[in-house]
Coordinates of C-alpha atoms in Angstrom, one line a residue:
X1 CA 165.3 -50.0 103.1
X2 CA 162.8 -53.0 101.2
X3 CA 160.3 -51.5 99.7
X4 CA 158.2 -55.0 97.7
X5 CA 158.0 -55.1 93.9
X6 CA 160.7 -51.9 93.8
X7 CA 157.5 -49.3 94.2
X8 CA 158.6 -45.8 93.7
X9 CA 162.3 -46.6 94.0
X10 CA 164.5 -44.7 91.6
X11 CA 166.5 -46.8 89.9
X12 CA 167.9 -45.1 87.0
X13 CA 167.9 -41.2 85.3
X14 CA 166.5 -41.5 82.0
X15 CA 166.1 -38.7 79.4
X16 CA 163.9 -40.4 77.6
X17 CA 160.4 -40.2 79.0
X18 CA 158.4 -39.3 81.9
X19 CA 155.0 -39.8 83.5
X20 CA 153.1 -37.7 85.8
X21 CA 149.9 -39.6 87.1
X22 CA 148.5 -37.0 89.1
X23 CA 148.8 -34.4 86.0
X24 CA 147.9 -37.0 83.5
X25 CA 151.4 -36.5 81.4
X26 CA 153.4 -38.8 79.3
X27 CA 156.3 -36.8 77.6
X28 CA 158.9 -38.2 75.1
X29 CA 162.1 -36.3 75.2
X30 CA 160.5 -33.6 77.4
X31 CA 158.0 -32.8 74.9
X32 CA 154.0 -34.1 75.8
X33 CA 153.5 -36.9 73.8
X34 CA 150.4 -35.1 71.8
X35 CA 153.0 -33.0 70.3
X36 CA 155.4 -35.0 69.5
X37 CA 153.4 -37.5 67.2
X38 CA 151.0 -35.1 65.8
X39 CA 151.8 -35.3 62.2
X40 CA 154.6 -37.6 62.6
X41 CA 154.5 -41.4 61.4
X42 CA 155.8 -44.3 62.9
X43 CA 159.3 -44.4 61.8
X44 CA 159.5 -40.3 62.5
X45 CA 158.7 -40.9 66.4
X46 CA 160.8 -43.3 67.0
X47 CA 163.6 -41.1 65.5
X48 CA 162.6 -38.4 67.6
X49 CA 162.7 -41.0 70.8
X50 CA 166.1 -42.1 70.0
X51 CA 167.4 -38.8 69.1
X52 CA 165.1 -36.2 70.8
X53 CA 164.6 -34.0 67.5
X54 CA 163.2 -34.6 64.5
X55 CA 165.5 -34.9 61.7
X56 CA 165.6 -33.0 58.6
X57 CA 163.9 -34.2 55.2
X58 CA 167.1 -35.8 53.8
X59 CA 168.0 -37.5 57.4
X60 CA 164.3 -38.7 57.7
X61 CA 164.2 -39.9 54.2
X62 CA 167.5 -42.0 54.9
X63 CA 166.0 -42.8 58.1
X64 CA 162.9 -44.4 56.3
X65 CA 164.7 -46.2 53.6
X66 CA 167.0 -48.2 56.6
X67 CA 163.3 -49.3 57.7
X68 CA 162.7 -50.9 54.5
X69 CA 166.2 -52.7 53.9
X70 CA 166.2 -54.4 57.3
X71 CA 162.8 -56.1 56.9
X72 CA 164.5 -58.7 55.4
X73 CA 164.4 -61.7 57.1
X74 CA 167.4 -64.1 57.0
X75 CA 166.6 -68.1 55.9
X76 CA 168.0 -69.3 58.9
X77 CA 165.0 -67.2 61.1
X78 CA 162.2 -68.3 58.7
X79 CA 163.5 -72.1 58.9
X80 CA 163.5 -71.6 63.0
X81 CA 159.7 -70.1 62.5
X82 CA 158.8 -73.1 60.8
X83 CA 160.1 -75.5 63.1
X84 CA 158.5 -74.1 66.9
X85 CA 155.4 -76.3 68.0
X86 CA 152.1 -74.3 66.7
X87 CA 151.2 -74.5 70.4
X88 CA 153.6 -72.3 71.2
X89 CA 152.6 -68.6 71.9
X90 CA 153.6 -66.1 69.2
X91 CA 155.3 -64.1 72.2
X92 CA 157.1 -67.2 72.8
X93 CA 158.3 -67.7 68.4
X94 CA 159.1 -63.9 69.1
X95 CA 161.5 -64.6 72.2
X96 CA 163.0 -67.4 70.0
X97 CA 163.8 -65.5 66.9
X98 CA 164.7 -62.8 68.3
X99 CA 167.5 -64.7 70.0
X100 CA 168.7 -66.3 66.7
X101 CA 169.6 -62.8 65.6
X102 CA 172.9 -63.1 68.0
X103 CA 175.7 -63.5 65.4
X104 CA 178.6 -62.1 64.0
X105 CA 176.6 -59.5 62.5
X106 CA 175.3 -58.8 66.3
X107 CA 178.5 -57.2 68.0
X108 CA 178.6 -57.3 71.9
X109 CA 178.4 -53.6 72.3
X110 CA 174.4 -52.1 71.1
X111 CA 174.2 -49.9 68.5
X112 CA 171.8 -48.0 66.4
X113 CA 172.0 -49.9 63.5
X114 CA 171.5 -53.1 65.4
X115 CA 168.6 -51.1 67.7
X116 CA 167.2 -50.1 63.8
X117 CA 167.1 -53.3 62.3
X118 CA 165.4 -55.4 65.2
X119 CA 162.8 -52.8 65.6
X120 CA 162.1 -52.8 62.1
X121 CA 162.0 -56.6 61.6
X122 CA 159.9 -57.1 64.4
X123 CA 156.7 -56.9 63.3
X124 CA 157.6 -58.9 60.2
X125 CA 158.6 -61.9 62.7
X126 CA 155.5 -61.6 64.6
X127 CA 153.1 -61.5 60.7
X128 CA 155.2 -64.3 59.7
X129 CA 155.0 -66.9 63.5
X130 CA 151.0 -65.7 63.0
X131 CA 150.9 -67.0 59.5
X132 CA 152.8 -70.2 60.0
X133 CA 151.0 -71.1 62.9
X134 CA 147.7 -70.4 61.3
X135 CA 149.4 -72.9 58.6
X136 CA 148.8 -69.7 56.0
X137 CA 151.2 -68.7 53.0
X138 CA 153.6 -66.5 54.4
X139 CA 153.5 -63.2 52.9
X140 CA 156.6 -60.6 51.8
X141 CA 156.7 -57.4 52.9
X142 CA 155.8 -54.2 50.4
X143 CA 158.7 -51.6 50.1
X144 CA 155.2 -49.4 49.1
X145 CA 153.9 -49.9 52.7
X146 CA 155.0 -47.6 55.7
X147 CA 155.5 -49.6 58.9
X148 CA 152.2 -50.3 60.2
X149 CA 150.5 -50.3 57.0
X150 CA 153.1 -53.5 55.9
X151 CA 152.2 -55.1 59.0
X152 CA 149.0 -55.0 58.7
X153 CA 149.8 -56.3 55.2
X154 CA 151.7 -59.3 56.0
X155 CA 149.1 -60.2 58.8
X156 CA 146.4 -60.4 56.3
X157 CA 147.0 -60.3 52.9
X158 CA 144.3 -58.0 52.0
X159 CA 145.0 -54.1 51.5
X160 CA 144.5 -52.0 54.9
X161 CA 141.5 -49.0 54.7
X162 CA 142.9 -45.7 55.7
X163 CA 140.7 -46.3 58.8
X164 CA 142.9 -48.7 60.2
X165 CA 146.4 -47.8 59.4
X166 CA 145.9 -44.3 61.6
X167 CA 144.2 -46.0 64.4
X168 CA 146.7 -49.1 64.8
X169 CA 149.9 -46.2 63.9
X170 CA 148.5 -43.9 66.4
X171 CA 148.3 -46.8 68.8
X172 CA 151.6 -47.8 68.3
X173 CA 153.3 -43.9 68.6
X174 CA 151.7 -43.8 71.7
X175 CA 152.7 -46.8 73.1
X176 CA 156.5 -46.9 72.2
X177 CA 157.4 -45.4 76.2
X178 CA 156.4 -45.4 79.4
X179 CA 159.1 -45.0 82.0
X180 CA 160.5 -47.5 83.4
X181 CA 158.1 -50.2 83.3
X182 CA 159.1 -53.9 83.9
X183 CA 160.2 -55.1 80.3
X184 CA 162.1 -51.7 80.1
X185 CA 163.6 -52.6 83.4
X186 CA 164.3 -56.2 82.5
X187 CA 166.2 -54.9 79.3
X188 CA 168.5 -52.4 80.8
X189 CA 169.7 -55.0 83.8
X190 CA 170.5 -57.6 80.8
X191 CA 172.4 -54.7 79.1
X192 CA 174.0 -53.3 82.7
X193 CA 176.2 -56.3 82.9
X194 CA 177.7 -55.7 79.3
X195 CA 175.8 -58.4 77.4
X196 CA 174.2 -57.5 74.0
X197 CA 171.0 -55.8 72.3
X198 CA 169.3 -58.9 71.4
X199 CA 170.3 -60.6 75.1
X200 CA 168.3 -57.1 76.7
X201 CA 165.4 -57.6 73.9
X202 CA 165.0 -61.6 74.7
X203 CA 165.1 -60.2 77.9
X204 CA 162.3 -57.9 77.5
X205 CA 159.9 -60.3 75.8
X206 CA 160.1 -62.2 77.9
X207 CA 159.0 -60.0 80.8
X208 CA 156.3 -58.5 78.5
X209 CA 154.8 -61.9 77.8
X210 CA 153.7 -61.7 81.6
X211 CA 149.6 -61.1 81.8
X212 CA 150.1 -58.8 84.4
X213 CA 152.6 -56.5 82.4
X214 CA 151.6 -57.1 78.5
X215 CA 148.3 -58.5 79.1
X216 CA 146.0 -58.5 76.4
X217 CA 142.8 -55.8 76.6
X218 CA 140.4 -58.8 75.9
X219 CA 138.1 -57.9 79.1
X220 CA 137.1 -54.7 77.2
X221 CA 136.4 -56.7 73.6
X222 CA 134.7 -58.6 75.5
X223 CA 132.2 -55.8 76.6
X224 CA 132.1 -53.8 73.3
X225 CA 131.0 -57.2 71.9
X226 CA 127.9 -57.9 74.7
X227 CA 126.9 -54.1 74.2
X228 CA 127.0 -54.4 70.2
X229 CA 124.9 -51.0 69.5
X230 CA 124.7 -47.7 71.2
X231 CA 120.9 -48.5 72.7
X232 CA 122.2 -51.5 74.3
X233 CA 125.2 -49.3 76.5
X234 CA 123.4 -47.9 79.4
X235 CA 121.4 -51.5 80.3
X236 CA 124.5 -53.4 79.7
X237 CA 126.4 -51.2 82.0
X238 CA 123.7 -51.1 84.9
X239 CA 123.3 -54.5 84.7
X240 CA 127.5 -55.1 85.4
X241 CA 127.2 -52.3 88.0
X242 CA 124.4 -53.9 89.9
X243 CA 126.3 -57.0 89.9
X244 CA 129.5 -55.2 91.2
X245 CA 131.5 -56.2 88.5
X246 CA 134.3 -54.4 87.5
X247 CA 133.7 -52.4 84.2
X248 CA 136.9 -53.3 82.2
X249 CA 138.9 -50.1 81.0
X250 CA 138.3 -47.8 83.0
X251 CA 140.8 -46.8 86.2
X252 CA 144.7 -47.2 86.0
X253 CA 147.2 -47.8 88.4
X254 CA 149.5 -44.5 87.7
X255 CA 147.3 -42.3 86.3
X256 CA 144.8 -40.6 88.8
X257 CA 143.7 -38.2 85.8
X258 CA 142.7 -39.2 82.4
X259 CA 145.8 -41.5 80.6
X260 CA 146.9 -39.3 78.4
X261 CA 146.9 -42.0 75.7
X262 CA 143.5 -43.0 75.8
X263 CA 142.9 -39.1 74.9
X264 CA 144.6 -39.0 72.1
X265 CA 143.2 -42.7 70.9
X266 CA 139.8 -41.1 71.8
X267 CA 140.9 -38.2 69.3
X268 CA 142.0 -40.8 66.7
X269 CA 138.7 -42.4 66.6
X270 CA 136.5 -39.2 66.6
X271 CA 138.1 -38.1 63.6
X272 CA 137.5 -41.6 61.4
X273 CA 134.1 -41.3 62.7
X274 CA 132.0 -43.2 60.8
X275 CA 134.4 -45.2 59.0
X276 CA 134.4 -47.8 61.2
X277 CA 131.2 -49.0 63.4
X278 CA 133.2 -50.7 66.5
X279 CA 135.3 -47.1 66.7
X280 CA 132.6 -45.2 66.6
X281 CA 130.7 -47.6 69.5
X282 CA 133.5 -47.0 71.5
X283 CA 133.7 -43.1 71.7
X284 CA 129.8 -43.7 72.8
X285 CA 130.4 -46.4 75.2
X286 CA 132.8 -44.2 77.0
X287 CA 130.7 -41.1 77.2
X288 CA 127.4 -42.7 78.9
X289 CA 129.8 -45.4 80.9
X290 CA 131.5 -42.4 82.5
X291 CA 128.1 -41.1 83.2
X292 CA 126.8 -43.7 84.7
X293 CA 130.1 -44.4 86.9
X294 CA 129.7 -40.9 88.4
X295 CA 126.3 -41.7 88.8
X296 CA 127.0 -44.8 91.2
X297 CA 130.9 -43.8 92.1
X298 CA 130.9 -40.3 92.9
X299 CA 134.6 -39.2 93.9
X300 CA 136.0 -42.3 92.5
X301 CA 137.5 -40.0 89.1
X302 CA 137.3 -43.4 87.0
X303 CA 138.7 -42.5 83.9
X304 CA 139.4 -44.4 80.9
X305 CA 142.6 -45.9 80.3
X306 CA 144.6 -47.0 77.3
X307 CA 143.8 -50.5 77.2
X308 CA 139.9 -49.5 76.2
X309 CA 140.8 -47.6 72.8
X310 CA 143.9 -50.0 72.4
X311 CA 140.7 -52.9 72.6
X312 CA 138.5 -50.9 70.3
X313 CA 141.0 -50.6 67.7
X314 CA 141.9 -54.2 68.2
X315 CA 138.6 -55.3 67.4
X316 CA 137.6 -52.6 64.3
X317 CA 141.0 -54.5 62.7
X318 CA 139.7 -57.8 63.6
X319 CA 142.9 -58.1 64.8
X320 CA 143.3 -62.2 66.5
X321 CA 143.8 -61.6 70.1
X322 CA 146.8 -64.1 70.3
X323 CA 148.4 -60.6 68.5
X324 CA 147.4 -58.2 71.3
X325 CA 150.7 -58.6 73.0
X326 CA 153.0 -59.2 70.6
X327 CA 151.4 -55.7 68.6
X328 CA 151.8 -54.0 72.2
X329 CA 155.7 -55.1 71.9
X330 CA 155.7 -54.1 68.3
X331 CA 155.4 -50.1 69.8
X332 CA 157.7 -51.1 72.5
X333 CA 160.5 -52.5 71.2
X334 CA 161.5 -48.9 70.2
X335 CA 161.3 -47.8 74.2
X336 CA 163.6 -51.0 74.8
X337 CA 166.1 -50.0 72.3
X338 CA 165.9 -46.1 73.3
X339 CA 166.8 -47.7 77.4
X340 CA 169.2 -49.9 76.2
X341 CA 171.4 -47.7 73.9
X342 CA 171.2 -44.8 77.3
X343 CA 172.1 -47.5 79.7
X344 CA 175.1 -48.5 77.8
X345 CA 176.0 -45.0 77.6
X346 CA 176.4 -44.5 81.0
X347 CA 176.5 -48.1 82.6
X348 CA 176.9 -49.3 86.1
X349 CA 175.5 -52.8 86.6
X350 CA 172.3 -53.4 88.9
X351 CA 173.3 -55.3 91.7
X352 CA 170.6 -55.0 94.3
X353 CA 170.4 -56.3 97.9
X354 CA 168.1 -58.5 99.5
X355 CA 167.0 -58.8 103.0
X356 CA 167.2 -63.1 104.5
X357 CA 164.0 -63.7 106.0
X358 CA 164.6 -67.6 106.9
X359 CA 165.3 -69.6 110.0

Protein backbone atom coordinates (compact mmCIF):
# COMPACT_ATOMS: atom_id res chain seq x y z
CA UNK A 1 0.00 0.00 0.00
CA UNK A 2 1.66 3.90 -0.66
CA UNK A 3 0.11 6.08 1.22
CA UNK A 4 2.32 9.88 0.34
CA UNK A 5 4.19 11.65 3.14
CA UNK A 6 3.56 8.20 5.45
CA UNK A 7 -0.03 9.76 6.61
CA UNK A 8 -1.48 7.73 9.32
CA UNK A 9 0.88 4.83 8.89
CA UNK A 10 2.04 3.23 12.06
CA UNK A 11 5.42 2.98 12.12
CA UNK A 12 6.57 2.31 15.53
CA UNK A 13 4.84 1.52 19.32
CA UNK A 14 5.96 4.17 21.60
CA UNK A 15 5.24 4.50 25.35
CA UNK A 16 6.15 7.64 25.44
CA UNK A 17 3.41 9.93 24.23
CA UNK A 18 0.16 10.10 22.49
CA UNK A 19 -2.11 12.54 20.67
CA UNK A 20 -5.73 12.44 20.16
CA UNK A 21 -6.92 15.39 17.76
CA UNK A 22 -10.42 14.79 17.85
CA UNK A 23 -10.36 14.83 21.89
CA UNK A 24 -7.77 17.52 22.05
CA UNK A 25 -5.24 15.20 24.20
CA UNK A 26 -1.49 15.15 24.46
CA UNK A 27 -0.36 12.71 27.23
CA UNK A 28 3.30 12.01 28.43
CA UNK A 29 3.70 8.57 29.81
CA UNK A 30 -0.18 8.06 29.73
CA UNK A 31 -0.70 10.81 32.00
CA UNK A 32 -2.50 14.34 30.19
CA UNK A 33 0.16 16.63 29.89
CA UNK A 34 -1.64 19.32 32.33
CA UNK A 35 -0.93 16.95 34.99
CA UNK A 36 2.16 15.99 34.42
CA UNK A 37 3.89 19.51 34.47
CA UNK A 38 1.76 21.22 36.90
CA UNK A 39 4.16 22.03 39.56
CA UNK A 40 7.05 20.39 37.96
CA UNK A 41 10.15 22.34 36.36
CA UNK A 42 11.99 21.73 33.43
CA UNK A 43 14.50 19.26 34.41
CA UNK A 44 11.56 17.27 36.65
CA UNK A 45 9.47 16.61 33.27
CA UNK A 46 11.85 15.51 31.32
CA UNK A 47 12.68 12.98 34.16
CA UNK A 48 9.29 11.94 34.17
CA UNK A 49 9.40 11.54 30.10
CA UNK A 50 12.38 9.45 30.22
CA UNK A 51 11.33 7.51 33.16
CA UNK A 52 7.51 7.77 33.34
CA UNK A 53 7.44 8.68 37.30
CA UNK A 54 8.68 11.27 39.03
CA UNK A 55 11.59 10.54 41.15
CA UNK A 56 11.93 10.98 44.74
CA UNK A 57 13.63 14.15 46.44
CA UNK A 58 17.11 12.63 46.66
CA UNK A 59 16.92 11.10 42.93
CA UNK A 60 15.55 14.52 41.62
CA UNK A 61 18.11 16.42 43.56
CA UNK A 62 20.85 14.20 41.84
CA UNK A 63 18.99 14.45 38.73
CA UNK A 64 19.33 18.42 38.87
CA UNK A 65 22.90 18.64 39.86
CA UNK A 66 23.82 16.27 36.52
CA UNK A 67 22.05 19.38 34.66
CA UNK A 68 24.50 21.69 36.03
CA UNK A 69 27.85 19.64 35.59
CA UNK A 70 27.23 18.99 31.86
CA UNK A 71 26.71 22.59 30.82
CA UNK A 72 30.11 22.71 30.44
CA UNK A 73 31.19 23.24 27.12
CA UNK A 74 34.44 21.69 25.89
CA UNK A 75 37.26 24.25 24.03
CA UNK A 76 37.17 22.35 21.14
CA UNK A 77 33.08 23.19 20.60
CA UNK A 78 33.49 26.90 21.50
CA UNK A 79 36.64 27.17 19.01
CA UNK A 80 34.23 25.34 16.16
CA UNK A 81 31.40 28.12 17.32
CA UNK A 82 33.75 30.71 16.57
CA UNK A 83 34.90 29.64 13.34
CA UNK A 84 31.17 28.93 11.31
CA UNK A 85 30.37 31.94 8.81
CA UNK A 86 27.95 34.46 10.84
CA UNK A 87 25.66 33.84 7.80
CA UNK A 88 25.07 30.66 8.86
CA UNK A 89 21.70 29.92 10.64
CA UNK A 90 21.95 29.19 14.40
CA UNK A 91 20.03 25.80 13.52
CA UNK A 92 22.71 25.24 11.17
CA UNK A 93 25.98 26.14 14.26
CA UNK A 94 23.55 23.74 16.34
CA UNK A 95 23.64 20.76 13.65
CA UNK A 96 27.49 21.39 13.56
CA UNK A 97 28.26 21.23 17.24
CA UNK A 98 26.23 18.96 17.96
CA UNK A 99 28.14 16.68 15.65
CA UNK A 100 31.53 17.58 17.25
CA UNK A 101 30.21 15.94 20.36
CA UNK A 102 31.04 12.32 18.60
CA UNK A 103 34.15 11.18 20.45
CA UNK A 104 35.49 8.75 22.64
CA UNK A 105 33.49 10.02 25.28
CA UNK A 106 30.31 9.41 22.86
CA UNK A 107 30.07 5.44 22.81
CA UNK A 108 28.23 3.85 19.79
CA UNK A 109 25.42 2.44 21.88
CA UNK A 110 22.87 5.76 23.46
CA UNK A 111 22.72 6.09 26.82
CA UNK A 112 21.20 8.24 29.49
CA UNK A 113 24.11 9.94 30.47
CA UNK A 114 24.91 10.81 26.95
CA UNK A 115 20.89 11.60 26.34
CA UNK A 116 21.52 13.95 29.76
CA UNK A 117 24.36 15.78 28.86
CA UNK A 118 23.36 16.88 25.20
CA UNK A 119 19.97 17.92 26.34
CA UNK A 120 21.45 19.86 29.04
CA UNK A 121 24.17 21.61 26.92
CA UNK A 122 21.89 22.44 24.35
CA UNK A 123 20.58 25.51 25.01
CA UNK A 124 24.06 26.68 26.12
CA UNK A 125 25.28 25.96 22.34
CA UNK A 126 22.44 27.69 20.88
CA UNK A 127 23.11 31.30 23.79
CA UNK A 128 26.59 30.94 22.85
CA UNK A 129 26.27 30.54 18.27
CA UNK A 130 23.56 33.63 19.12
CA UNK A 131 26.15 35.63 20.91
CA UNK A 132 29.13 34.99 18.65
CA UNK A 133 27.18 35.68 15.75
CA UNK A 134 25.83 38.87 17.17
CA UNK A 135 29.72 39.46 17.72
CA UNK A 136 28.68 39.75 21.74
CA UNK A 137 30.86 38.58 24.77
CA UNK A 138 29.97 35.14 25.32
CA UNK A 139 28.46 34.58 28.61
CA UNK A 140 28.95 31.49 31.34
CA UNK A 141 26.33 29.79 32.62
CA UNK A 142 25.06 30.34 36.49
CA UNK A 143 25.06 27.04 38.62
CA UNK A 144 22.21 29.58 40.50
CA UNK A 145 19.96 29.43 37.48
CA UNK A 146 17.44 26.50 36.71
CA UNK A 147 17.40 25.50 33.06
CA UNK A 148 15.42 28.01 31.35
CA UNK A 149 16.18 30.73 33.72
CA UNK A 150 20.30 30.17 32.57
CA UNK A 151 19.22 30.30 29.19
CA UNK A 152 17.64 33.05 29.21
CA UNK A 153 20.70 34.27 31.08
CA UNK A 154 23.33 33.44 28.64
CA UNK A 155 21.05 34.85 25.76
CA UNK A 156 21.03 38.23 27.30
CA UNK A 157 23.03 38.96 30.04
CA UNK A 158 20.52 40.81 32.04
CA UNK A 159 18.58 38.96 35.05
CA UNK A 160 15.14 37.19 33.75
CA UNK A 161 11.69 38.69 35.59
CA UNK A 162 9.70 35.94 37.12
CA UNK A 163 7.31 36.79 34.24
CA UNK A 164 9.33 35.25 31.79
CA UNK A 165 11.01 32.32 33.21
CA UNK A 166 7.32 30.55 33.82
CA UNK A 167 6.04 31.48 30.40
CA UNK A 168 9.33 30.37 28.31
CA UNK A 169 9.48 26.99 31.07
CA UNK A 170 5.99 26.36 30.58
CA UNK A 171 6.53 26.61 26.91
CA UNK A 172 9.26 24.48 26.81
CA UNK A 173 7.45 21.40 29.26
CA UNK A 174 4.82 21.51 26.83
CA UNK A 175 6.69 21.20 23.88
CA UNK A 176 9.24 18.38 24.80
CA UNK A 177 6.65 15.50 22.76
CA UNK A 178 4.42 15.08 20.29
CA UNK A 179 4.26 11.68 18.80
CA UNK A 180 5.97 10.82 16.23
CA UNK A 181 6.55 13.94 14.33
CA UNK A 182 9.24 14.27 11.57
CA UNK A 183 12.44 15.17 13.58
CA UNK A 184 11.37 12.35 16.05
CA UNK A 185 11.04 10.13 13.15
CA UNK A 186 14.19 11.26 11.47
CA UNK A 187 16.10 10.39 14.91
CA UNK A 188 14.87 7.02 15.57
CA UNK A 189 15.66 5.77 11.66
CA UNK A 190 19.40 7.25 12.31
CA UNK A 191 19.45 5.20 15.56
CA UNK A 192 17.47 1.99 13.89
CA UNK A 193 20.55 1.19 11.93
CA UNK A 194 22.80 1.05 15.16
CA UNK A 195 24.56 4.38 14.70
CA UNK A 196 24.91 6.78 17.74
CA UNK A 197 22.90 9.49 19.99
CA UNK A 198 24.52 12.40 18.47
CA UNK A 199 24.25 10.81 14.63
CA UNK A 200 20.03 10.52 15.56
CA UNK A 201 20.22 14.21 17.15
CA UNK A 202 22.25 15.78 13.94
CA UNK A 203 19.76 13.85 12.36
CA UNK A 204 16.87 15.52 14.03
CA UNK A 205 18.12 19.09 13.66
CA UNK A 206 18.35 18.82 10.74
CA UNK A 207 14.85 17.79 9.93
CA UNK A 208 13.54 20.36 12.48
CA UNK A 209 15.40 23.19 10.63
CA UNK A 210 12.68 22.50 7.86
CA UNK A 211 10.02 25.67 7.80
CA UNK A 212 7.38 23.35 7.40
CA UNK A 213 8.23 21.21 10.54
CA UNK A 214 10.14 23.88 13.03
CA UNK A 215 8.91 26.90 11.47
CA UNK A 216 9.12 29.89 13.39
CA UNK A 217 5.55 31.47 14.75
CA UNK A 218 6.55 34.90 13.12
CA UNK A 219 3.00 35.23 11.12
CA UNK A 220 1.38 35.63 14.58
CA UNK A 221 4.22 38.35 16.03
CA UNK A 222 3.52 39.77 13.18
CA UNK A 223 -0.17 40.42 14.01
CA UNK A 224 0.11 41.03 17.81
CA UNK A 225 2.49 43.81 16.61
CA UNK A 226 -0.14 45.49 13.76
CA UNK A 227 -2.93 45.22 16.54
CA UNK A 228 -0.59 46.76 19.32
CA UNK A 229 -3.63 47.52 22.00
CA UNK A 230 -6.84 45.79 22.78
CA UNK A 231 -9.08 48.72 20.88
CA UNK A 232 -7.25 48.13 17.80
CA UNK A 233 -8.20 43.90 17.77
CA UNK A 234 -11.62 43.72 16.37
CA UNK A 235 -10.75 46.43 13.22
CA UNK A 236 -7.58 44.69 12.68
CA UNK A 237 -9.16 41.46 12.48
CA UNK A 238 -12.20 42.46 10.12
CA UNK A 239 -10.07 44.14 8.09
CA UNK A 240 -7.78 40.61 7.41
CA UNK A 241 -11.15 38.73 7.29
CA UNK A 242 -12.56 41.01 4.59
CA UNK A 243 -9.55 40.55 2.74
CA UNK A 244 -9.69 36.69 3.10
CA UNK A 245 -6.51 36.48 4.70
CA UNK A 246 -5.70 33.74 6.79
CA UNK A 247 -5.59 34.91 10.53
CA UNK A 248 -2.23 33.33 11.68
CA UNK A 249 -2.64 30.87 14.84
CA UNK A 250 -5.59 29.80 14.79
CA UNK A 251 -6.54 26.00 13.10
CA UNK A 252 -4.06 22.95 13.33
CA UNK A 253 -3.60 20.19 11.23
CA UNK A 254 -4.13 17.26 14.12
CA UNK A 255 -6.10 18.83 16.48
CA UNK A 256 -9.88 19.31 15.51
CA UNK A 257 -10.48 20.58 19.19
CA UNK A 258 -8.57 23.07 21.13
CA UNK A 259 -4.45 22.11 21.17
CA UNK A 260 -4.17 21.19 24.37
CA UNK A 261 -1.01 23.27 24.65
CA UNK A 262 -2.20 26.49 23.67
CA UNK A 263 -4.71 25.87 26.86
CA UNK A 264 -2.35 25.50 29.11
CA UNK A 265 -0.03 28.57 27.53
CA UNK A 266 -3.44 30.45 27.68
CA UNK A 267 -3.38 29.44 31.55
CA UNK A 268 0.27 30.48 31.91
CA UNK A 269 -0.39 33.90 30.66
CA UNK A 270 -3.70 34.51 32.59
CA UNK A 271 -2.02 34.02 35.76
CA UNK A 272 1.08 36.68 35.06
CA UNK A 273 -1.59 38.93 34.09
CA UNK A 274 -0.43 42.11 34.12
CA UNK A 275 3.13 41.55 34.38
CA UNK A 276 3.67 41.63 31.01
CA UNK A 277 1.65 43.91 28.33
CA UNK A 278 2.21 41.67 24.98
CA UNK A 279 0.87 38.47 27.33
CA UNK A 280 -1.81 40.03 28.45
CA UNK A 281 -2.77 41.43 24.59
CA UNK A 282 -2.68 38.04 23.61
CA UNK A 283 -5.28 36.37 26.02
CA UNK A 284 -7.56 39.45 24.57
CA UNK A 285 -6.72 38.97 21.04
CA UNK A 286 -7.77 35.48 21.25
CA UNK A 287 -11.05 35.93 22.93
CA UNK A 288 -12.65 38.61 20.38
CA UNK A 289 -10.62 36.81 17.29
CA UNK A 290 -12.56 33.69 18.18
CA UNK A 291 -15.56 35.76 18.28
CA UNK A 292 -15.39 37.23 15.35
CA UNK A 293 -14.26 33.81 13.43
CA UNK A 294 -17.55 32.27 14.51
CA UNK A 295 -19.08 35.32 13.45
CA UNK A 296 -17.83 34.91 9.72
CA UNK A 297 -16.97 30.86 9.95
CA UNK A 298 -19.70 29.26 11.61
CA UNK A 299 -18.89 25.38 11.80
CA UNK A 300 -15.39 25.92 10.95
CA UNK A 301 -14.34 25.14 15.09
CA UNK A 302 -11.11 27.34 14.52
CA UNK A 303 -9.31 27.12 17.54
CA UNK A 304 -6.09 28.41 18.61
CA UNK A 305 -3.10 26.49 18.40
CA UNK A 306 0.22 26.45 20.07
CA UNK A 307 2.25 28.46 17.77
CA UNK A 308 -0.06 31.78 18.94
CA UNK A 309 0.96 31.60 22.73
CA UNK A 310 4.42 30.10 21.73
CA UNK A 311 4.49 33.72 19.49
CA UNK A 312 3.25 35.77 22.40
CA UNK A 313 5.66 34.59 24.68
CA UNK A 314 8.35 35.00 22.08
CA UNK A 315 7.67 38.42 21.73
CA UNK A 316 6.98 39.53 25.75
CA UNK A 317 10.85 38.02 25.95
CA UNK A 318 11.91 39.93 23.03
CA UNK A 319 13.18 36.94 22.13
CA UNK A 320 15.22 37.46 18.24
CA UNK A 321 13.25 35.40 15.90
CA UNK A 322 16.43 33.72 14.33
CA UNK A 323 15.87 31.78 18.14
CA UNK A 324 12.34 30.63 17.51
CA UNK A 325 13.45 27.27 16.16
CA UNK A 326 16.36 26.57 17.80
CA UNK A 327 14.28 27.40 21.44
CA UNK A 328 11.43 25.02 19.85
CA UNK A 329 14.38 22.24 19.59
CA UNK A 330 15.62 23.34 23.00
CA UNK A 331 12.00 21.51 24.38
CA UNK A 332 12.58 18.88 21.91
CA UNK A 333 15.68 17.60 22.18
CA UNK A 334 14.32 15.80 25.37
CA UNK A 335 11.40 13.96 23.01
CA UNK A 336 14.46 12.93 20.64
CA UNK A 337 16.40 11.45 23.33
CA UNK A 338 13.21 9.83 25.11
CA UNK A 339 12.61 7.96 21.02
CA UNK A 340 15.97 7.31 20.64
CA UNK A 341 16.96 5.51 23.98
CA UNK A 342 13.14 3.25 23.32
CA UNK A 343 14.19 2.56 19.83
CA UNK A 344 17.42 1.13 20.77
CA UNK A 345 15.70 -0.84 23.33
CA UNK A 346 13.82 -2.71 21.10
CA UNK A 347 15.43 -2.06 17.48
CA UNK A 348 14.62 -3.27 14.13
CA UNK A 349 15.93 -1.07 11.43
CA UNK A 350 13.46 0.94 9.03
CA UNK A 351 13.72 -0.30 5.74
CA UNK A 352 10.73 0.83 3.82
CA UNK A 353 9.65 0.07 0.21
CA UNK A 354 8.97 2.19 -2.65
CA UNK A 355 6.79 1.86 -5.50
CA UNK A 356 8.99 2.64 -9.42
CA UNK A 357 6.88 5.00 -11.17
CA UNK A 358 9.34 5.56 -14.37
CA UNK A 359 9.36 4.53 -17.94
Amino acid sequence: MFQKGLKGVVAVQTSISSVDGDKGELRYRGKLVDEVIKGKSFEETAHFLWHGKSGDSVELEEWKASFLKFRKVPEHIVEIAKLLPKEASIMDGLRTLISAYSSQAFSRIPSEQQALSLVSVFPVLTALLYRVQQGLPIIEPRDDLNHTANYLWMLKGTEPTVAQIEALETYLKLTMEHGMNASTFAARVTVSTESDMVSALTSAIGTMKGPLHGGAPSGVIDLLEEIQSPERIEPVIKNKLDRGEKIMGFGHRVYRTEDPRSILLRNACLALEGEDAWLDLAVSAEQEIIRLLNERKPGRALYTNVEFYAAAIMRSIDMPPALFTPTFSVARIVGWTAHVLEQQRDNVIFRPQSEYIGN
